[in-house]
Short mmCIF file of C-alpha atoms in Angstrom, two decimals:
data_model
loop_
_atom_site.label_atom_id
_atom_site.label_comp_id
_atom_site.label_asym_id
_atom_site.label_seq_id
_atom_site.Cartn_x
_atom_site.Cartn_y
_atom_site.Cartn_z
CA UNK A 1 -87.23 132.33 124.13
CA UNK A 2 -83.81 133.27 122.74
CA UNK A 3 -83.61 135.06 119.51
CA UNK A 4 -81.62 133.35 117.43
CA UNK A 5 -79.09 135.59 116.13
CA UNK A 6 -76.62 134.61 112.67
CA UNK A 7 -73.04 134.74 113.52
CA UNK A 8 -71.32 135.12 109.46
CA UNK A 9 -67.70 134.01 109.16
CA UNK A 10 -64.45 136.03 109.32
CA UNK A 11 -62.73 134.42 106.37
CA UNK A 12 -58.15 135.28 106.02
CA UNK A 13 -57.07 135.53 103.11
CA UNK A 14 -53.70 134.92 102.34
CA UNK A 15 -51.48 135.43 99.17
CA UNK A 16 -49.19 132.55 98.92
CA UNK A 17 -48.09 133.26 95.30
CA UNK A 18 -44.60 134.20 95.56
CA UNK A 19 -43.76 131.28 97.82
CA UNK A 20 -45.33 129.26 95.16
CA UNK A 21 -43.82 131.10 92.41
CA UNK A 22 -40.56 130.24 94.83
CA UNK A 23 -41.24 126.55 95.18
CA UNK A 24 -41.87 126.46 91.45
CA UNK A 25 -38.61 127.93 90.85
CA UNK A 26 -36.94 125.09 93.65
CA UNK A 27 -38.91 122.29 91.73
CA UNK A 28 -38.07 123.41 88.33
CA UNK A 29 -33.98 123.92 89.73
CA UNK A 30 -33.39 121.13 90.97
CA UNK A 31 -35.10 118.89 88.21
CA UNK A 32 -32.65 120.34 86.16
CA UNK A 33 -29.93 119.70 88.38
CA UNK A 34 -31.05 116.58 88.12
CA UNK A 35 -30.96 116.46 84.52
CA UNK A 36 -27.66 118.13 84.44
CA UNK A 37 -26.45 115.34 86.93
CA UNK A 38 -27.89 112.49 84.83
CA UNK A 39 -25.99 113.84 81.73
CA UNK A 40 -22.63 113.38 82.30
CA UNK A 41 -21.29 110.63 80.62
CA UNK A 42 -19.20 109.54 84.06
CA UNK A 43 -21.12 108.38 87.25
CA UNK A 44 -21.22 110.50 89.50
CA UNK A 45 -22.46 109.93 94.23
CA UNK A 46 -22.46 112.61 96.65
CA UNK A 47 -21.37 110.63 99.93
CA UNK A 48 -22.02 111.29 103.81
CA UNK A 49 -18.71 111.47 106.33
CA UNK A 50 -19.54 107.67 106.92
CA UNK A 51 -19.21 107.48 102.33
CA UNK A 52 -23.00 105.96 102.22
CA UNK A 53 -23.94 107.56 99.20
CA UNK A 54 -26.26 110.30 99.29
CA UNK A 55 -27.59 110.41 95.83
CA UNK A 56 -26.57 109.20 92.54
CA UNK A 57 -26.53 110.24 88.88
CA UNK A 58 -27.85 107.63 85.74
CA UNK A 59 -24.78 106.49 84.56
CA UNK A 60 -23.85 105.37 88.31
CA UNK A 61 -26.48 102.83 87.99
CA UNK A 62 -26.00 102.00 84.41
CA UNK A 63 -22.79 100.73 85.70
CA UNK A 64 -23.19 98.41 88.38
CA UNK A 65 -26.47 97.91 87.08
CA UNK A 66 -28.19 98.51 90.25
CA UNK A 67 -31.17 100.95 90.35
CA UNK A 68 -30.69 104.21 91.67
CA UNK A 69 -33.51 103.35 94.42
CA UNK A 70 -30.71 100.13 95.61
CA UNK A 71 -28.01 102.35 95.90
CA UNK A 72 -28.60 104.98 98.67
CA UNK A 73 -27.98 102.95 101.07
CA UNK A 74 -25.15 101.35 100.40
CA UNK A 75 -21.50 102.23 101.74
CA UNK A 76 -19.70 103.12 97.63
CA UNK A 77 -16.91 100.38 98.50
CA UNK A 78 -19.76 97.28 98.74
CA UNK A 79 -20.58 98.97 95.03
CA UNK A 80 -16.92 98.94 93.39
CA UNK A 81 -15.03 96.48 95.66
CA UNK A 82 -17.60 93.66 96.86
CA UNK A 83 -17.00 94.55 100.08
CA UNK A 84 -16.84 97.30 103.18
CA UNK A 85 -13.54 97.28 103.47
CA UNK A 86 -11.58 99.27 101.85
CA UNK A 87 -8.94 99.75 99.94
CA UNK A 88 -5.35 101.17 101.21
CA UNK A 89 -4.68 102.91 97.98
CA UNK A 90 -8.65 104.18 97.78
CA UNK A 91 -8.60 107.85 97.37
CA UNK A 92 -11.99 108.41 99.51
CA UNK A 93 -9.19 107.06 102.68
CA UNK A 94 -7.06 109.60 101.43
CA UNK A 95 -8.97 112.70 100.57
CA UNK A 96 -10.34 112.38 103.48
CA UNK A 97 -6.88 112.89 105.29
CA UNK A 98 -5.79 115.23 102.63
CA UNK A 99 -9.11 117.28 102.60
CA UNK A 100 -8.28 117.77 98.64
CA UNK A 101 -8.81 115.39 95.41
CA UNK A 102 -7.71 112.60 95.19
CA UNK A 103 -7.23 109.87 92.67
CA UNK A 104 -6.03 106.60 90.95
CA UNK A 105 -6.95 104.26 88.33
CA UNK A 106 -8.65 100.83 88.49
CA UNK A 107 -9.88 98.25 86.36
CA UNK A 108 -13.59 97.48 86.49
CA UNK A 109 -14.31 94.32 84.34
CA UNK A 110 -13.07 94.48 81.11
CA UNK A 111 -12.93 98.63 81.50
CA UNK A 112 -10.54 100.64 83.35
CA UNK A 113 -11.92 103.35 85.27
CA UNK A 114 -10.36 107.16 86.78
CA UNK A 115 -11.82 107.44 90.28
CA UNK A 116 -11.69 110.68 91.52
CA UNK A 117 -13.15 112.42 94.51
CA UNK A 118 -13.38 115.35 95.42
CA UNK A 119 -13.84 116.12 99.47
CA UNK A 120 -16.62 118.30 100.96
CA UNK A 121 -16.20 120.87 103.77
CA UNK A 122 -18.59 122.04 106.53
CA UNK A 123 -18.08 125.33 107.37
CA UNK A 124 -15.49 124.85 110.00
CA UNK A 125 -13.85 123.15 107.00
CA UNK A 126 -14.00 119.82 108.10
CA UNK A 127 -14.27 116.88 106.40
CA UNK A 128 -18.88 116.52 105.58
CA UNK A 129 -18.56 113.96 102.58
CA UNK A 130 -17.22 114.00 99.00
CA UNK A 131 -18.22 113.57 95.44
CA UNK A 132 -16.87 110.55 93.69
CA UNK A 133 -16.37 110.30 90.09
CA UNK A 134 -16.01 107.04 87.85
CA UNK A 135 -14.51 108.33 84.74
CA UNK A 136 -14.39 105.27 81.98
CA UNK A 137 -10.74 105.38 80.22
CA UNK A 138 -10.82 102.28 77.78
CA UNK A 139 -10.03 103.64 75.08
CA UNK A 140 -7.57 105.66 76.47
CA UNK A 141 -5.50 103.14 78.05
CA UNK A 142 -6.07 100.43 74.55
CA UNK A 143 -4.31 103.64 72.96
CA UNK A 144 -1.37 104.01 75.67
CA UNK A 145 -1.19 100.09 75.21
CA UNK A 146 -1.12 99.84 71.33
CA UNK A 147 1.65 103.06 71.64
CA UNK A 148 3.05 101.09 74.10
CA UNK A 149 3.20 97.91 72.18
CA UNK A 150 4.65 99.93 69.23
CA UNK A 151 7.25 101.29 70.88
CA UNK A 152 8.44 98.18 72.12
CA UNK A 153 8.38 96.58 68.69
CA UNK A 154 10.09 99.46 67.59
CA UNK A 155 13.08 99.22 70.10
CA UNK A 156 12.82 94.84 69.77
CA UNK A 157 13.27 95.37 66.16
CA UNK A 158 16.15 97.65 66.88
CA UNK A 159 17.77 95.04 68.74
CA UNK A 160 16.87 92.62 66.12
CA UNK A 161 18.51 94.33 63.04
CA UNK A 162 21.78 95.49 65.13
CA UNK A 163 22.76 91.94 66.46
CA UNK A 164 21.56 90.57 62.55
CA UNK A 165 24.14 92.77 61.63
CA UNK A 166 26.81 91.75 63.77
CA UNK A 167 26.02 88.35 63.68
CA UNK A 168 26.13 88.92 59.76
CA UNK A 169 29.74 89.67 60.28
CA UNK A 170 30.93 86.75 62.10
CA UNK A 171 28.83 84.41 59.76
CA UNK A 172 31.06 86.10 56.42
CA UNK A 173 34.57 84.80 58.61
CA UNK A 174 33.20 81.42 58.87
CA UNK A 175 31.15 80.99 55.90
CA UNK A 176 33.87 82.64 53.68
CA UNK A 177 37.17 80.47 56.01
CA UNK A 178 34.72 77.18 55.38
CA UNK A 179 34.59 77.70 51.61
CA UNK A 180 37.95 78.33 50.85
CA UNK A 181 39.01 75.88 52.97
CA UNK A 182 36.35 73.21 51.48
CA UNK A 183 38.54 74.49 47.81
CA UNK A 184 41.56 73.36 49.48
CA UNK A 185 40.85 69.99 50.36
CA UNK A 186 40.36 67.18 48.86
CA UNK A 187 36.44 65.38 49.30
CA UNK A 188 38.25 62.57 51.22
CA UNK A 189 40.48 64.36 53.42
CA UNK A 190 39.24 63.52 56.79
CA UNK A 191 38.97 67.14 57.56
CA UNK A 192 36.02 67.79 54.40
CA UNK A 193 33.56 66.58 56.20
CA UNK A 194 33.73 68.71 59.28
CA UNK A 195 34.26 71.24 57.46
CA UNK A 196 31.15 70.87 55.64
CA UNK A 197 29.59 70.42 59.11
CA UNK A 198 31.05 74.12 59.57
CA UNK A 199 29.54 75.74 57.12
CA UNK A 200 25.93 73.88 56.79
CA UNK A 201 25.69 75.19 60.60
CA UNK A 202 26.44 79.12 59.12
CA UNK A 203 23.79 78.50 56.51
CA UNK A 204 20.80 77.87 58.68
CA UNK A 205 22.45 80.76 61.15
CA UNK A 206 22.56 82.80 57.99
CA UNK A 207 18.85 82.01 57.45
CA UNK A 208 18.19 82.99 61.15
CA UNK A 209 19.73 86.60 60.30
CA UNK A 210 17.71 86.81 57.64
CA UNK A 211 14.62 86.18 59.03
CA UNK A 212 16.07 88.91 61.81
CA UNK A 213 16.43 91.12 59.11
CA UNK A 214 12.64 91.22 58.24
CA UNK A 215 11.37 91.22 61.52
CA UNK A 216 13.87 94.73 61.52
CA UNK A 217 12.34 96.49 58.47
CA UNK A 218 16.85 96.33 56.72
CA UNK A 219 16.55 93.24 54.68
CA UNK A 220 17.12 94.51 50.99
CA UNK A 221 13.46 94.04 48.90
CA UNK A 222 13.30 94.41 44.79
CA UNK A 223 9.30 95.24 44.69
CA UNK A 224 7.18 94.97 42.21
CA UNK A 225 3.97 96.00 40.90
CA UNK A 226 1.47 93.24 41.37
CA UNK A 227 -1.92 91.69 41.61
CA UNK A 228 -2.44 89.62 44.60
CA UNK A 229 -5.09 87.52 43.13
CA UNK A 230 -2.23 86.10 40.89
CA UNK A 231 0.62 84.73 42.87
CA UNK A 232 -1.87 83.94 46.13
CA UNK A 233 -3.22 81.30 43.04
CA UNK A 234 -0.26 80.66 42.36
CA UNK A 235 0.65 79.49 45.86
CA UNK A 236 -2.51 77.38 46.42
CA UNK A 237 -0.37 74.19 46.08
CA UNK A 238 2.35 75.05 47.90
CA UNK A 239 0.31 75.78 50.74
CA UNK A 240 -1.51 72.90 50.85
CA UNK A 241 1.61 70.70 51.05
CA UNK A 242 2.45 72.50 54.10
CA UNK A 243 -0.58 71.84 55.87
CA UNK A 244 -2.69 68.94 56.44
CA UNK A 245 -4.95 67.30 53.60
CA UNK A 246 -7.50 67.51 56.76
CA UNK A 247 -6.97 71.27 55.99
CA UNK A 248 -9.52 72.73 52.96
CA UNK A 249 -7.85 75.92 52.15
CA UNK A 250 -11.03 77.83 50.46
CA UNK A 251 -10.22 81.14 48.31
CA UNK A 252 -12.12 84.48 48.47
CA UNK A 253 -10.86 87.10 46.09
CA UNK A 254 -12.16 90.82 45.04
CA UNK A 255 -12.44 90.16 40.59
CA UNK A 256 -11.33 94.32 41.16
CA UNK A 257 -8.28 94.12 42.99
CA UNK A 258 -5.99 97.12 43.25
CA UNK A 259 -2.38 97.31 42.53
CA UNK A 260 -0.13 97.01 45.37
CA UNK A 261 4.14 97.00 45.27
CA UNK A 262 5.62 93.85 47.08
CA UNK A 263 8.64 92.30 46.65
CA UNK A 264 7.33 88.52 45.31
CA UNK A 265 9.36 86.64 47.61
CA UNK A 266 8.17 88.63 51.18
CA UNK A 267 4.55 88.11 49.90
CA UNK A 268 5.62 84.17 49.35
CA UNK A 269 7.21 84.61 53.35
CA UNK A 270 3.91 85.95 54.30
CA UNK A 271 2.23 83.18 53.55
CA UNK A 272 4.63 80.57 54.35
CA UNK A 273 4.58 82.15 57.72
CA UNK A 274 0.59 82.23 58.21
CA UNK A 275 0.23 78.53 56.56
CA UNK A 276 2.77 77.03 59.09
CA UNK A 277 0.85 78.82 61.80
CA UNK A 278 -2.37 77.75 60.86
CA UNK A 279 -0.98 74.15 60.58
CA UNK A 280 0.22 74.44 63.93
CA UNK A 281 -2.72 75.15 65.72
CA UNK A 282 -5.36 73.35 63.58
CA UNK A 283 -5.71 69.55 65.80
CA UNK A 284 -7.05 67.06 62.81
CA UNK A 285 -9.91 68.97 60.28
CA UNK A 286 -10.09 72.35 59.99
CA UNK A 287 -10.29 75.31 57.22
CA UNK A 288 -7.98 78.42 56.25
CA UNK A 289 -10.09 80.83 54.24
CA UNK A 290 -7.91 83.60 52.29
CA UNK A 291 -9.59 87.12 51.05
CA UNK A 292 -8.17 89.73 48.76
CA UNK A 293 -10.54 92.74 49.10
CA UNK A 294 -10.13 96.43 48.54
CA UNK A 295 -10.72 99.08 51.59
CA UNK A 296 -10.56 102.25 52.17
CA UNK A 297 -9.62 103.61 55.88
CA UNK A 298 -10.96 107.15 56.97
CA UNK A 299 -10.00 109.65 59.92
CA UNK A 300 -12.24 107.87 62.55
CA UNK A 301 -11.27 104.30 61.92
CA UNK A 302 -7.55 105.40 61.39
CA UNK A 303 -8.77 107.37 65.09
CA UNK A 304 -9.23 104.22 66.51
CA UNK A 305 -6.36 102.22 65.33
CA UNK A 306 -2.62 103.55 66.44
CA UNK A 307 -0.27 103.10 63.64
CA UNK A 308 -2.94 103.31 61.00
CA UNK A 309 -3.62 105.89 58.38
CA UNK A 310 -5.69 107.62 56.16
CA UNK A 311 -5.87 106.30 51.99
CA UNK A 312 -6.72 102.92 50.02
CA UNK A 313 -5.55 99.68 50.50
CA UNK A 314 -5.64 96.06 49.46
CA UNK A 315 -5.90 94.22 52.10
CA UNK A 316 -4.78 89.88 52.32
CA UNK A 317 -7.39 88.26 55.00
CA UNK A 318 -6.15 84.67 56.85
CA UNK A 319 -8.25 82.81 58.64
CA UNK A 320 -7.94 79.39 60.22
CA UNK A 321 -10.26 77.37 62.45
CA UNK A 322 -7.16 76.44 64.91
CA UNK A 323 -7.49 76.92 68.75
CA UNK A 324 -6.75 80.56 68.41
CA UNK A 325 -4.81 82.14 71.08
CA UNK A 326 -5.70 84.24 74.34
CA UNK A 327 -4.76 87.93 75.24
CA UNK A 328 -1.75 87.58 76.54
CA UNK A 329 -0.54 85.56 73.40
CA UNK A 330 -1.68 88.37 71.55
CA UNK A 331 -0.01 90.62 73.27
CA UNK A 332 4.06 89.46 72.34
CA UNK A 333 3.12 87.00 69.44
CA UNK A 334 5.12 89.28 66.88
CA UNK A 335 8.17 89.27 69.26
CA UNK A 336 11.19 87.59 67.69
CA UNK A 337 12.10 84.41 70.10
CA UNK A 338 8.31 84.14 71.21
CA UNK A 339 6.36 81.07 70.21
CA UNK A 340 4.22 78.90 72.03
CA UNK A 341 5.44 75.33 70.65
CA UNK A 342 7.48 72.73 72.23
CA UNK A 343 11.11 73.18 72.60
CA UNK A 344 12.72 72.49 69.48
CA UNK A 345 9.61 73.21 67.17
CA UNK A 346 10.25 76.93 66.49
CA UNK A 347 12.39 79.69 66.27
CA UNK A 348 9.71 82.43 67.15
CA UNK A 349 10.77 84.23 64.08
CA UNK A 350 8.08 83.42 61.94
CA UNK A 351 5.30 86.24 62.68
CA UNK A 352 7.93 88.35 63.85
CA UNK A 353 9.30 88.54 60.28
CA UNK A 354 5.77 89.01 58.78
CA UNK A 355 5.07 91.96 61.14
CA UNK A 356 8.49 93.61 59.74
CA UNK A 357 7.82 92.74 56.40
CA UNK A 358 3.84 94.32 56.48
CA UNK A 359 6.11 97.43 57.93
CA UNK A 360 8.82 97.62 55.68
CA UNK A 361 6.12 97.98 53.17
CA UNK A 362 4.04 100.84 54.83
CA UNK A 363 1.53 98.34 55.93
CA UNK A 364 -0.89 97.41 59.05
CA UNK A 365 -1.85 94.05 60.39
CA UNK A 366 -4.57 93.05 62.53
CA UNK A 367 -5.42 90.09 63.89
CA UNK A 368 -8.64 88.80 65.84
CA UNK A 369 -8.56 85.65 67.73
CA UNK A 370 -10.22 83.99 70.86
CA UNK A 371 -9.85 81.01 71.90
CA UNK A 372 -11.28 77.83 70.48
CA UNK A 373 -12.55 80.16 68.08
CA UNK A 374 -9.96 80.76 65.81
CA UNK A 375 -7.79 83.49 63.86
CA UNK A 376 -7.49 85.79 61.65
CA UNK A 377 -4.36 87.58 60.36
CA UNK A 378 -5.91 91.15 58.16
CA UNK A 379 -3.57 92.97 56.29
CA UNK A 380 -3.14 96.20 54.60
CA UNK A 381 -1.24 97.48 51.48
CA UNK A 382 -0.90 101.01 50.20
CA UNK A 383 -2.54 100.79 47.05
CA UNK A 384 -1.01 102.12 44.35
CA UNK A 385 -1.31 103.29 40.13
CA UNK A 386 -0.33 100.90 37.11
CA UNK A 387 2.92 102.37 35.69
CA UNK A 388 5.30 101.08 32.70
CA UNK A 389 7.40 98.29 33.67
CA UNK A 390 11.08 99.10 32.40
CA UNK A 391 13.02 96.56 30.27
CA UNK A 392 14.93 94.18 32.35
CA UNK A 393 18.89 94.86 31.63
CA UNK A 394 20.69 92.50 29.98
CA UNK A 395 23.10 90.54 32.53
CA UNK A 396 26.87 90.17 31.98
CA UNK A 397 28.11 86.80 30.85
CA UNK A 398 30.82 86.16 33.42
CA UNK A 399 33.33 84.12 31.65
CA UNK A 400 36.07 83.99 33.86
CA UNK A 401 36.24 84.92 38.36
CA UNK A 402 39.51 85.36 37.79
CA UNK A 403 41.30 88.90 36.90
CA UNK A 404 44.47 91.66 37.59
CA UNK A 405 42.92 94.68 38.66
CA UNK A 406 43.50 96.88 41.88
CA UNK A 407 40.91 96.92 43.98
CA UNK A 408 40.63 98.73 47.07
CA UNK A 409 38.73 97.07 50.20
CA UNK A 410 37.42 99.09 53.51
CA UNK A 411 35.85 97.73 56.43
CA UNK A 412 36.40 98.47 59.67
CA UNK A 413 35.47 95.00 60.82
CA UNK A 414 39.49 93.59 60.09
CA UNK A 415 38.53 90.12 60.04
CA UNK A 416 36.20 90.44 57.36
CA UNK A 417 38.85 93.14 55.63
CA UNK A 418 41.36 90.40 55.39
CA UNK A 419 38.88 87.57 54.42
CA UNK A 420 37.16 89.58 51.44
CA UNK A 421 41.74 90.07 50.58
CA UNK A 422 42.45 86.48 50.64
CA UNK A 423 39.38 85.41 48.30
CA UNK A 424 40.37 88.28 45.55
CA UNK A 425 43.72 87.27 45.67
CA UNK A 426 43.06 83.69 45.34
CA UNK A 427 41.72 84.87 41.95
CA UNK A 428 43.89 87.09 41.28
CA UNK A 429 43.42 90.47 41.95
CA UNK A 430 45.68 93.78 43.47
CA UNK A 431 43.93 94.33 46.77
CA UNK A 432 44.70 97.10 49.14
CA UNK A 433 43.04 97.23 52.59
CA UNK A 434 42.26 99.75 54.82
CA UNK A 435 40.36 99.67 58.06
CA UNK A 436 39.65 103.40 58.24
CA UNK A 437 37.78 105.97 55.67
CA UNK A 438 40.57 108.43 56.08
CA UNK A 439 42.93 105.81 55.72
CA UNK A 440 41.66 104.87 52.07
CA UNK A 441 41.51 108.56 51.14
CA UNK A 442 45.52 109.09 51.68
CA UNK A 443 45.94 105.61 50.02
CA UNK A 444 44.08 106.85 46.90
CA UNK A 445 46.33 109.86 46.98
CA UNK A 446 49.44 108.07 47.86
CA UNK A 447 48.45 105.15 45.15
CA UNK A 448 50.63 105.63 41.83
CA UNK A 449 48.67 103.69 39.45
CA UNK A 450 44.62 102.90 38.40
CA UNK A 451 42.44 101.71 41.24
CA UNK A 452 39.97 99.85 39.69
CA UNK A 453 37.64 98.74 41.83
CA UNK A 454 36.20 99.73 45.63
CA UNK A 455 34.48 97.23 48.04
CA UNK A 456 33.15 99.94 51.21
CA UNK A 457 30.98 98.47 53.86
CA UNK A 458 27.90 100.93 54.22
CA UNK A 459 28.62 102.15 58.57
CA UNK A 460 31.84 102.96 59.42
CA UNK A 461 32.67 105.45 61.64
CA UNK A 462 33.31 108.85 60.51
CA UNK A 463 32.26 108.39 57.29
CA UNK A 464 29.12 106.18 55.18
CA UNK A 465 30.62 104.09 52.15
CA UNK A 466 28.42 106.59 49.79
CA UNK A 467 30.56 109.22 50.87
CA UNK A 468 33.60 107.50 50.96
CA UNK A 469 32.99 106.68 47.42
CA UNK A 470 31.92 109.96 46.22
CA UNK A 471 35.34 111.62 48.47
CA UNK A 472 37.39 108.81 46.23
CA UNK A 473 36.23 109.32 43.27
CA UNK A 474 37.27 113.04 43.10
CA UNK A 475 40.86 111.45 43.31
CA UNK A 476 40.28 108.02 40.80
CA UNK A 477 36.87 109.55 38.63
CA UNK A 478 36.77 105.86 37.25
CA UNK A 479 36.72 103.77 40.59
CA UNK A 480 33.86 101.36 40.58
CA UNK A 481 32.23 100.61 43.62
CA UNK A 482 30.38 97.85 45.78
CA UNK A 483 28.88 98.41 48.84
CA UNK A 484 28.39 94.97 51.55
CA UNK A 485 26.38 95.14 54.74
CA UNK A 486 24.83 92.73 56.76
CA UNK A 487 22.26 95.05 56.47
CA UNK A 488 20.58 98.17 54.15
CA UNK A 489 21.28 101.79 55.23
CA UNK A 490 19.63 104.88 54.43
CA UNK A 491 22.42 106.34 51.92
CA UNK A 492 22.45 103.40 49.82
CA UNK A 493 18.50 102.69 50.11
CA UNK A 494 14.96 104.43 51.43
CA UNK A 495 13.58 101.97 53.90
CA UNK A 496 15.73 99.23 52.69
CA UNK A 497 14.73 99.46 49.38
CA UNK A 498 17.50 99.65 47.19
CA UNK A 499 17.27 102.48 44.69
CA UNK A 500 17.97 102.09 40.60
CA UNK A 501 22.11 101.33 39.47
CA UNK A 502 23.72 101.21 43.18
CA UNK A 503 25.49 97.73 43.57
CA UNK A 504 25.19 96.04 46.75
CA UNK A 505 26.17 92.40 48.42
CA UNK A 506 24.94 91.43 51.43
CA UNK A 507 26.69 90.23 54.16
CA UNK A 508 27.28 86.51 54.79
CA UNK A 509 28.79 86.14 51.50
CA UNK A 510 30.26 83.28 49.67
CA UNK A 511 33.64 83.82 48.13
CA UNK A 512 32.24 83.27 44.56
CA UNK A 513 29.41 85.85 45.30
CA UNK A 514 32.01 88.23 45.85
CA UNK A 515 34.09 87.33 43.25
CA UNK A 516 31.20 86.40 40.54
CA UNK A 517 29.86 90.34 41.80
CA UNK A 518 32.81 92.31 41.61
CA UNK A 519 33.70 90.74 37.35
CA UNK A 520 30.34 91.53 36.46
CA UNK A 521 30.68 95.31 37.36
CA UNK A 522 34.11 95.41 36.03
CA UNK A 523 33.01 93.74 32.77
CA UNK A 524 30.06 95.79 32.71
CA UNK A 525 32.08 98.75 32.06
CA UNK A 526 34.30 97.49 29.95
CA UNK A 527 31.89 97.03 27.73
CA UNK A 528 30.00 100.64 28.05
CA UNK A 529 33.79 101.85 27.51
CA UNK A 530 33.58 99.49 24.49
CA UNK A 531 29.94 100.42 23.01
#
């Protein structure tokens, strides 16, 4: 019998505290790294050499509406382009060759992204993968687009103003000589009707140039402080006549509306252009809603809307239930001569004139429109405080358009110079002419008698009309002046608004309008002298 012997086991105890601590630190570090990775507002992927996705952050999953676990086995081209075929301009391809950062701006749906690729290099400096980042730059692109559109509209405005100015010079000649000819002809003369047709065409052309000047913000305006609700109420009947009887007009007006400073004729232009636009957009039965309200724009709003500024404004919103506009049309709608109407049914100047009027009055405009969902034009006009009204001066009673005074006419367009001379001489005036400011000054210095009146163009080479008047007044202290131009200039007006006391006549003008203006100023001067 064998003796039973007891064997005790041998226990080995290893201290793994340090290893566990390291593991915990690694886990914590990995967690922190993933948390940071996921916190990025950009979509980030880590790719292998074949551009398969090894790791993504949460933004990438949300952006493409694919769970993170579904991204890992895919090629990034499948995710972005829906195909494994890489586009030639792909920054991944370029980065693999150049071994440096490459980037590309690309559209995805309605958003724009900056795609950036940073290569991952192995210990031998060879391409081993990449970090692919997609940054949402939609807002930046929108701001760029707004800036580009604003710059384009300003450029078109300058062009339109220049064209209108030069065209007005030509129309002054056409209309002026037409009037002179008609006064000399008997209505039974065969030429009378022909020349009358020329005059009518000139008048219609002058209306077009006025619209161009409205867009270019160079038309002459005489603003007054108004409560928008009052003129809008007065215009409802006019608007109803412009649109179909099937269109219902509704007014929603804030009761305590702030005051604005605007020329009443410009406000009429705004309402007419919007009404015509809505009439053409509504097929059959529809609605127009005209709203007024007070609003305060803060810095946050203005930072998202290029060209807007902080402050208090009155809004005029004109909404219709018409067919609406697509985005391409909205981008072009304020450009002169752009129209969606059939040939011969629109000049394309209505909305461009509206844009110019709003800008000239230091306002802003937003347009909201969707196809088949109607359109809303929202106009912002700056608030003004009520001021004491100045009494209107009594107009001079012009008994006769003729006179015998000596008038100096200065105009660098020689045909207009001859036209003014002809008009004035027909009405009895003695006329001296000069086509350059320097020549006019020399004539004044040499002229022995009194020169009663100066008619001068605003914009001329070497010297503007206001400066010329100041120089001539040193030689002929009692001389009075009348300024003329196809559009106003800063020497006469600030942002197109006539300064007090300045006499101005807009080209093209009729012979009667010119001599009436001259006679009015001369007679007013005589009355003040007698007083």
